[in-house]
Amino acid sequence: MSFRKLSSFVLAAVLLFGGCGKKEESREAAAPAQESTQTAAPTPEPTPTPTPEPVQQYIDETVQKEQANDFAGELRDYPVGVHTYSIPAVWEYNEPYAYPEVGAENGMAMVYGMSGEASGVTDRDLVTGKDDFLDGYTSGLDAVEILSTEEVEIQGIKMIEARMKVTISDIEGYMYVYWYVDDPGKSIGVMAFFQGAGTEKDYYNDFEAIMNSIR
């Protein structure tokens, strides 16, 4: 199964961060100042953002599966940019992909990480540019439904997490994408986890352990 199409769109999305903040500031600077003769309308109260439902709900939406526990066994290093994760050594590894399970009828799960150049990138850009990132990222998917996005912090690293229901190469499943400043001012790191609807086991706990292993 080839995911080159997916990885190319991830890279394109990463490169968007290089100037997204600067473009926004230049547009504001270019706008001519105008003197208003009208009373400003009152600022509406912001609508509170609902708390995302637990990720586990999405994975076990229709069938309760046995939780895999591969992270409890032997591990191997999985480098992504200037950082390194740990992944179960028993998983099938085909750089840069790691597969905990490969089977028919949507029975496939994978981990994919990468780092792409993004000159001048800051943690603030993660927030202001998250819509641009998701637009670029999801344009490489066959179908997508964004379930939630939120700011998280893992091992002291600020990240954006997006949870999605997707179809990739006719495989339906759930995807969890994390992006963060990999090397301050130089690059963005991305970690993507995908689990097909037909996997024998649920690998979410392993996915979470991998993210927590970043160093």
PDB file of N, CA, C and O in Angstrom, residues 72-130:
ATOM      1  N   ALA A  72       4.637  -2.213  25.287  1.00  0.00           N
ATOM      2  CA  ALA A  72       5.196  -2.808  26.499  1.00  0.00           C
ATOM      3  C   ALA A  72       6.370  -3.735  26.188  1.00  0.00           C
ATOM      4  O   ALA A  72       7.099  -4.143  27.096  1.00  0.00           O
ATOM      5  N   GLY A  73       6.565  -4.080  24.918  1.00  0.00           N
ATOM      6  CA  GLY A  73       7.648  -4.967  24.520  1.00  0.00           C
ATOM      7  C   GLY A  73       8.892  -4.213  24.102  1.00  0.00           C
ATOM      8  O   GLY A  73       9.119  -3.061  24.483  1.00  0.00           O
ATOM      9  N   GLU A  74       9.707  -4.864  23.268  1.00  0.00           N
ATOM     10  CA  GLU A  74      10.943  -4.246  22.791  1.00  0.00           C
ATOM     11  C   GLU A  74      10.619  -3.068  21.881  1.00  0.00           C
ATOM     12  O   GLU A  74       9.683  -3.115  21.073  1.00  0.00           O
ATOM     13  N   LEU A  75      11.426  -1.998  21.991  1.00  0.00           N
ATOM     14  CA  LEU A  75      11.187  -0.777  21.228  1.00  0.00           C
ATOM     15  C   LEU A  75      12.368  -0.464  20.330  1.00  0.00           C
ATOM     16  O   LEU A  75      13.480  -0.952  20.544  1.00  0.00           O
ATOM     17  N   ARG A  76      12.127   0.355  19.333  1.00  0.00           N
ATOM     18  CA  ARG A  76      13.192   0.850  18.465  1.00  0.00           C
ATOM     19  C   ARG A  76      13.033   2.350  18.306  1.00  0.00           C
ATOM     20  O   ARG A  76      11.935   2.895  18.485  1.00  0.00           O
ATOM     21  N   ASP A  77      14.138   3.041  17.981  1.00  0.00           N
ATOM     22  CA  ASP A  77      14.087   4.481  17.772  1.00  0.00           C
ATOM     23  C   ASP A  77      13.406   4.809  16.450  1.00  0.00           C
ATOM     24  O   ASP A  77      13.575   4.097  15.446  1.00  0.00           O
ATOM     25  N   TYR A  78      12.638   5.897  16.474  1.00  0.00           N
ATOM     26  CA  TYR A  78      11.944   6.374  15.279  1.00  0.00           C
ATOM     27  C   TYR A  78      12.220   7.877  15.173  1.00  0.00           C
ATOM     28  O   TYR A  78      11.528   8.695  15.791  1.00  0.00           O
ATOM     29  N   PRO A  79      13.271   8.278  14.423  1.00  0.00           N
ATOM     30  CA  PRO A  79      13.629   9.700  14.337  1.00  0.00           C
ATOM     31  C   PRO A  79      12.694  10.487  13.423  1.00  0.00           C
ATOM     32  O   PRO A  79      12.304  10.014  12.356  1.00  0.00           O
ATOM     33  N   VAL A  80      12.328  11.678  13.865  1.00  0.00           N
ATOM     34  CA  VAL A  80      11.527  12.621  13.068  1.00  0.00           C
ATOM     35  C   VAL A  80      12.153  13.999  13.259  1.00  0.00           C
ATOM     36  O   VAL A  80      12.015  14.613  14.319  1.00  0.00           O
ATOM     37  N   GLY A  81      12.883  14.481  12.256  1.00  0.00           N
ATOM     38  CA  GLY A  81      13.566  15.764  12.382  1.00  0.00           C
ATOM     39  C   GLY A  81      14.599  15.714  13.491  1.00  0.00           C
ATOM     40  O   GLY A  81      15.378  14.774  13.599  1.00  0.00           O
ATOM     41  N   VAL A  82      14.578  16.731  14.374  1.00  0.00           N
ATOM     42  CA  VAL A  82      15.550  16.766  15.466  1.00  0.00           C
ATOM     43  C   VAL A  82      15.084  15.965  16.679  1.00  0.00           C
ATOM     44  O   VAL A  82      15.823  15.848  17.656  1.00  0.00           O
ATOM     45  N   HIS A  83      13.873  15.441  16.637  1.00  0.00           N
ATOM     46  CA  HIS A  83      13.344  14.656  17.742  1.00  0.00           C
ATOM     47  C   HIS A  83      13.356  13.156  17.409  1.00  0.00           C
ATOM     48  O   HIS A  83      13.491  12.767  16.249  1.00  0.00           O
ATOM     49  N   THR A  84      13.193  12.350  18.452  1.00  0.00           N
ATOM     50  CA  THR A  84      13.136  10.898  18.279  1.00  0.00           C
ATOM     51  C   THR A  84      11.999  10.341  19.118  1.00  0.00           C
ATOM     52  O   THR A  84      11.793  10.772  20.266  1.00  0.00           O
ATOM     53  N   TYR A  85      11.245   9.410  18.533  1.00  0.00           N
ATOM     54  CA  TYR A  85      10.187   8.696  19.238  1.00  0.00           C
ATOM     55  C   TYR A  85      10.636   7.247  19.437  1.00  0.00           C
ATOM     56  O   TYR A  85      11.635   6.806  18.859  1.00  0.00           O
ATOM     57  N   SER A  86       9.869   6.506  20.206  1.00  0.00           N
ATOM     58  CA  SER A  86      10.053   5.061  20.315  1.00  0.00           C
ATOM     59  C   SER A  86       8.822   4.387  19.730  1.00  0.00           C
ATOM     60  O   SER A  86       7.690   4.841  19.949  1.00  0.00           O
ATOM     61  N   ILE A  87       9.026   3.309  18.964  1.00  0.00           N
ATOM     62  CA  ILE A  87       7.914   2.525  18.423  1.00  0.00           C
ATOM     63  C   ILE A  87       8.173   1.050  18.706  1.00  0.00           C
ATOM     64  O   ILE A  87       9.331   0.637  18.881  1.00  0.00           O
ATOM     65  N   PRO A  88       7.120   0.227  18.782  1.00  0.00           N
ATOM     66  CA  PRO A  88       7.312  -1.202  19.027  1.00  0.00           C
ATOM     67  C   PRO A  88       8.173  -1.849  17.940  1.00  0.00           C
ATOM     68  O   PRO A  88       7.938  -1.635  16.744  1.00  0.00           O
ATOM     69  N   ALA A  89       9.148  -2.622  18.346  1.00  0.00           N
ATOM     70  CA  ALA A  89      10.059  -3.261  17.397  1.00  0.00           C
ATOM     71  C   ALA A  89       9.356  -4.331  16.568  1.00  0.00           C
ATOM     72  O   ALA A  89       9.820  -4.677  15.481  1.00  0.00           O
ATOM     73  N   VAL A  90       8.242  -4.867  17.059  1.00  0.00           N
ATOM     74  CA  VAL A  90       7.541  -5.944  16.338  1.00  0.00           C
ATOM     75  C   VAL A  90       6.735  -5.410  15.158  1.00  0.00           C
ATOM     76  O   VAL A  90       6.293  -6.193  14.311  1.00  0.00           O
ATOM     77  N   TRP A  91       6.541  -4.102  15.079  1.00  0.00           N
ATOM     78  CA  TRP A  91       5.761  -3.548  13.976  1.00  0.00           C
ATOM     79  C   TRP A  91       6.557  -3.637  12.678  1.00  0.00           C
ATOM     80  O   TRP A  91       7.789  -3.524  12.669  1.00  0.00           O
ATOM     81  N   GLU A  92       5.846  -3.822  11.592  1.00  0.00           N
ATOM     82  CA  GLU A  92       6.482  -3.849  10.268  1.00  0.00           C
ATOM     83  C   GLU A  92       6.962  -2.432   9.939  1.00  0.00           C
ATOM     84  O   GLU A  92       6.186  -1.479   9.965  1.00  0.00           O
ATOM     85  N   TYR A  93       8.232  -2.314   9.619  1.00  0.00           N
ATOM     86  CA  TYR A  93       8.820  -0.992   9.396  1.00  0.00           C
ATOM     87  C   TYR A  93       9.294  -0.861   7.959  1.00  0.00           C
ATOM     88  O   TYR A  93      10.082  -1.671   7.473  1.00  0.00           O
ATOM     89  N   ASN A  94       8.782   0.130   7.261  1.00  0.00           N
ATOM     90  CA  ASN A  94       9.174   0.412   5.894  1.00  0.00           C
ATOM     91  C   ASN A  94       9.320   1.927   5.807  1.00  0.00           C
ATOM     92  O   ASN A  94       8.363   2.645   5.537  1.00  0.00           O
ATOM     93  N   GLU A  95      10.540   2.408   6.090  1.00  0.00           N
ATOM     94  CA  GLU A  95      10.804   3.837   6.244  1.00  0.00           C
ATOM     95  C   GLU A  95      10.103   4.700   5.205  1.00  0.00           C
ATOM     96  O   GLU A  95      10.165   4.410   4.019  1.00  0.00           O
ATOM     97  N   PRO A  96       9.348   5.733   5.636  1.00  0.00           N
ATOM     98  CA  PRO A  96       9.178   6.226   7.006  1.00  0.00           C
ATOM     99  C   PRO A  96       7.931   5.706   7.699  1.00  0.00           C
ATOM    100  O   PRO A  96       7.473   6.309   8.672  1.00  0.00           O
ATOM    101  N   TYR A  97       7.346   4.610   7.223  1.00  0.00           N
ATOM    102  CA  TYR A  97       6.103   4.093   7.792  1.00  0.00           C
ATOM    103  C   TYR A  97       6.368   2.944   8.759  1.00  0.00           C
ATOM    104  O   TYR A  97       7.294   2.162   8.579  1.00  0.00           O
ATOM    105  N   ALA A  98       5.511   2.833   9.770  1.00  0.00           N
ATOM    106  CA  ALA A  98       5.537   1.696  10.683  1.00  0.00           C
ATOM    107  C   ALA A  98       4.112   1.159  10.763  1.00  0.00           C
ATOM    108  O   ALA A  98       3.169   1.927  10.985  1.00  0.00           O
ATOM    109  N   TYR A  99       3.947  -0.152  10.558  1.00  0.00           N
ATOM    110  CA  TYR A  99       2.623  -0.768  10.484  1.00  0.00           C
ATOM    111  C   TYR A  99       2.411  -1.761  11.620  1.00  0.00           C
ATOM    112  O   TYR A  99       3.025  -2.825  11.630  1.00  0.00           O
ATOM    113  N   PRO A 100       1.527  -1.456  12.570  1.00  0.00           N
ATOM    114  CA  PRO A 100       1.206  -2.448  13.593  1.00  0.00           C
ATOM    115  C   PRO A 100       0.341  -3.580  13.056  1.00  0.00           C
ATOM    116  O   PRO A 100       0.344  -4.675  13.607  1.00  0.00           O
ATOM    117  N   GLU A 101      -0.390  -3.310  11.968  1.00  0.00           N
ATOM    118  CA  GLU A 101      -1.264  -4.352  11.402  1.00  0.00           C
ATOM    119  C   GLU A 101      -1.541  -4.044   9.935  1.00  0.00           C
ATOM    120  O   GLU A 101      -1.770  -2.894   9.565  1.00  0.00           O
ATOM    121  N   VAL A 102      -1.504  -5.083   9.121  1.00  0.00           N
ATOM    122  CA  VAL A 102      -1.835  -4.948   7.696  1.00  0.00           C
ATOM    123  C   VAL A 102      -2.728  -6.121   7.318  1.00  0.00           C
ATOM    124  O   VAL A 102      -2.359  -7.274   7.518  1.00  0.00           O
ATOM    125  N   GLY A 103      -3.915  -5.831   6.805  1.00  0.00           N
ATOM    126  CA  GLY A 103      -4.834  -6.896   6.432  1.00  0.00           C
ATOM    127  C   GLY A 103      -5.877  -6.408   5.454  1.00  0.00           C
ATOM    128  O   GLY A 103      -5.878  -5.247   5.045  1.00  0.00           O
ATOM    129  N   ALA A 104      -6.775  -7.307   5.064  1.00  0.00           N
ATOM    130  CA  ALA A 104      -7.839  -6.972   4.112  1.00  0.00           C
ATOM    131  C   ALA A 104      -9.000  -6.296   4.830  1.00  0.00           C
ATOM    132  O   ALA A 104      -9.040  -6.227   6.061  1.00  0.00           O
ATOM    133  N   GLU A 105      -9.959  -5.776   4.035  1.00  0.00           N
ATOM    134  CA  GLU A 105     -11.189  -5.186   4.573  1.00  0.00           C
ATOM    135  C   GLU A 105     -10.912  -4.108   5.629  1.00  0.00           C
ATOM    136  O   GLU A 105     -11.382  -4.182   6.764  1.00  0.00           O
ATOM    137  N   ASN A 106     -10.153  -3.110   5.228  1.00  0.00           N
ATOM    138  CA  ASN A 106      -9.865  -1.965   6.094  1.00  0.00           C
ATOM    139  C   ASN A 106      -9.025  -2.328   7.317  1.00  0.00           C
ATOM    140  O   ASN A 106      -8.953  -1.564   8.274  1.00  0.00           O
ATOM    141  N   GLY A 107      -8.401  -3.502   7.314  1.00  0.00           N
ATOM    142  CA  GLY A 107      -7.616  -3.938   8.469  1.00  0.00           C
ATOM    143  C   GLY A 107      -6.179  -3.487   8.378  1.00  0.00           C
ATOM    144  O   GLY A 107      -5.272  -4.308   8.263  1.00  0.00           O
ATOM    145  N   MET A 108      -5.939  -2.188   8.431  1.00  0.00           N
ATOM    146  CA  MET A 108      -4.583  -1.672   8.343  1.00  0.00           C
ATOM    147  C   MET A 108      -4.419  -0.514   9.322  1.00  0.00           C
ATOM    148  O   MET A 108      -5.321   0.293   9.511  1.00  0.00           O
ATOM    149  N   ALA A 109      -3.268  -0.471   9.995  1.00  0.00           N
ATOM    150  CA  ALA A 109      -2.948   0.643  10.882  1.00  0.00           C
ATOM    151  C   ALA A 109      -1.516   1.069  10.591  1.00  0.00           C
ATOM    152  O   ALA A 109      -0.684   0.245  10.199  1.00  0.00           O
ATOM    153  N   MET A 110      -1.220   2.351  10.764  1.00  0.00           N
ATOM    154  CA  MET A 110       0.124   2.833  10.462  1.00  0.00           C
ATOM    155  C   MET A 110       0.485   4.043  11.305  1.00  0.00           C
ATOM    156  O   MET A 110      -0.382   4.733  11.846  1.00  0.00           O
ATOM    157  N   VAL A 111       1.785   4.286  11.403  1.00  0.00           N
ATOM    158  CA  VAL A 111       2.350   5.490  11.993  1.00  0.00           C
ATOM    159  C   VAL A 111       3.239   6.121  10.937  1.00  0.00           C
ATOM    160  O   VAL A 111       3.970   5.409  10.237  1.00  0.00           O
ATOM    161  N   TYR A 112       3.168   7.454  10.814  1.00  0.00           N
ATOM    162  CA  TYR A 112       3.994   8.137   9.838  1.00  0.00           C
ATOM    163  C   TYR A 112       4.440   9.475  10.405  1.00  0.00           C
ATOM    164  O   TYR A 112       3.613  10.266  10.860  1.00  0.00           O
ATOM    165  N   GLY A 113       5.739   9.735  10.401  1.00  0.00           N
ATOM    166  CA  GLY A 113       6.250  11.007  10.892  1.00  0.00           C
ATOM    167  C   GLY A 113       7.159  11.663   9.874  1.00  0.00           C
ATOM    168  O   GLY A 113       7.797  10.977   9.068  1.00  0.00           O
ATOM    169  N   MET A 114       7.235  12.983   9.911  1.00  0.00           N
ATOM    170  CA  MET A 114       8.120  13.708   8.993  1.00  0.00           C
ATOM    171  C   MET A 114       8.397  15.104   9.554  1.00  0.00           C
ATOM    172  O   MET A 114       7.698  15.583  10.449  1.00  0.00           O
ATOM    173  N   SER A 115       9.433  15.730   9.006  1.00  0.00           N
ATOM    174  CA  SER A 115       9.763  17.102   9.353  1.00  0.00           C
ATOM    175  C   SER A 115       9.998  17.869   8.061  1.00  0.00           C
ATOM    176  O   SER A 115      10.626  17.345   7.129  1.00  0.00           O
ATOM    177  N   GLY A 116       9.467  19.100   7.982  1.00  0.00           N
ATOM    178  CA  GLY A 116       9.621  19.908   6.778  1.00  0.00           C
ATOM    179  C   GLY A 116      10.075  21.313   7.121  1.00  0.00           C
ATOM    180  O   GLY A 116       9.705  21.867   8.165  1.00  0.00           O
ATOM    181  N   GLU A 117      10.892  21.899   6.259  1.00  0.00           N
ATOM    182  CA  GLU A 117      11.427  23.241   6.492  1.00  0.00           C
ATOM    183  C   GLU A 117      10.316  24.277   6.573  1.00  0.00           C
ATOM    184  O   GLU A 117       9.367  24.259   5.783  1.00  0.00           O
ATOM    185  N   ALA A 118      10.419  25.158   7.549  1.00  0.00           N
ATOM    186  CA  ALA A 118       9.461  26.258   7.713  1.00  0.00           C
ATOM    187  C   ALA A 118      10.199  27.409   8.369  1.00  0.00           C
ATOM    188  O   ALA A 118      10.243  27.525   9.592  1.00  0.00           O
ATOM    189  N   SER A 119      10.793  28.275   7.560  1.00  0.00           N
ATOM    190  CA  SER A 119      11.646  29.352   8.055  1.00  0.00           C
ATOM    191  C   SER A 119      10.878  30.317   8.958  1.00  0.00           C
ATOM    192  O   SER A 119       9.795  30.780   8.606  1.00  0.00           O
ATOM    193  N   GLY A 120      11.440  30.593  10.141  1.00  0.00           N
ATOM    194  CA  GLY A 120      10.848  31.559  11.062  1.00  0.00           C
ATOM    195  C   GLY A 120       9.660  31.060  11.856  1.00  0.00           C
ATOM    196  O   GLY A 120       9.016  31.829  12.560  1.00  0.00           O
ATOM    197  N   VAL A 121       9.331  29.779  11.778  1.00  0.00           N
ATOM    198  CA  VAL A 121       8.137  29.246  12.421  1.00  0.00           C
ATOM    199  C   VAL A 121       8.227  29.347  13.943  1.00  0.00           C
ATOM    200  O   VAL A 121       9.286  29.171  14.541  1.00  0.00           O
ATOM    201  N   THR A 122       7.089  29.680  14.564  1.00  0.00           N
ATOM    202  CA  THR A 122       6.995  29.792  16.018  1.00  0.00           C
ATOM    203  C   THR A 122       5.782  29.004  16.504  1.00  0.00           C
ATOM    204  O   THR A 122       4.926  28.590  15.709  1.00  0.00           O
ATOM    205  N   ASP A 123       5.678  28.846  17.826  1.00  0.00           N
ATOM    206  CA  ASP A 123       4.506  28.161  18.394  1.00  0.00           C
ATOM    207  C   ASP A 123       3.217  28.899  18.048  1.00  0.00           C
ATOM    208  O   ASP A 123       2.169  28.280  17.867  1.00  0.00           O
ATOM    209  N   ARG A 124       3.286  30.230  17.953  1.00  0.00           N
ATOM    210  CA  ARG A 124       2.089  31.007  17.617  1.00  0.00           C
ATOM    211  C   ARG A 124       1.570  30.624  16.224  1.00  0.00           C
ATOM    212  O   ARG A 124       0.362  30.588  15.980  1.00  0.00           O
ATOM    213  N   ASP A 125       2.493  30.331  15.301  1.00  0.00           N
ATOM    214  CA  ASP A 125       2.094  29.958  13.948  1.00  0.00           C
ATOM    215  C   ASP A 125       1.297  28.657  13.923  1.00  0.00           C
ATOM    216  O   ASP A 125       0.485  28.431  13.020  1.00  0.00           O
ATOM    217  N   LEU A 126       1.547  27.799  14.910  1.00  0.00           N
ATOM    218  CA  LEU A 126       0.785  26.553  14.970  1.00  0.00           C
ATOM    219  C   LEU A 126      -0.701  26.834  15.116  1.00  0.00           C
ATOM    220  O   LEU A 126      -1.539  26.138  14.541  1.00  0.00           O
ATOM    221  N   VAL A 127      -1.009  27.866  15.902  1.00  0.00           N
ATOM    222  CA  VAL A 127      -2.403  28.211  16.163  1.00  0.00           C
ATOM    223  C   VAL A 127      -2.988  29.026  15.014  1.00  0.00           C
ATOM    224  O   VAL A 127      -4.041  28.693  14.467  1.00  0.00           O
ATOM    225  N   THR A 128      -2.304  30.110  14.626  1.00  0.00           N
ATOM    226  CA  THR A 128      -2.844  30.986  13.577  1.00  0.00           C
ATOM    227  C   THR A 128      -2.874  30.300  12.216  1.00  0.00           C
ATOM    228  O   THR A 128      -3.679  30.658  11.358  1.00  0.00           O
ATOM    229  N   GLY A 129      -2.010  29.302  12.011  1.00  0.00           N
ATOM    230  CA  GLY A 129      -1.958  28.640  10.712  1.00  0.00           C
ATOM    231  C   GLY A 129      -2.587  27.264  10.671  1.00  0.00           C
ATOM    232  O   GLY A 129      -2.439  26.550   9.683  1.00  0.00           O
ATOM    233  N   LYS A 130      -3.330  26.885  11.714  1.00  0.00           N
ATOM    234  CA  LYS A 130      -3.829  25.502  11.756  1.00  0.00           C
ATOM    235  C   LYS A 130      -4.844  25.211  10.652  1.00  0.00           C
ATOM    236  O   LYS A 130      -4.881  24.093  10.114  1.00  0.00           O
TER     237      LYS A 130
END
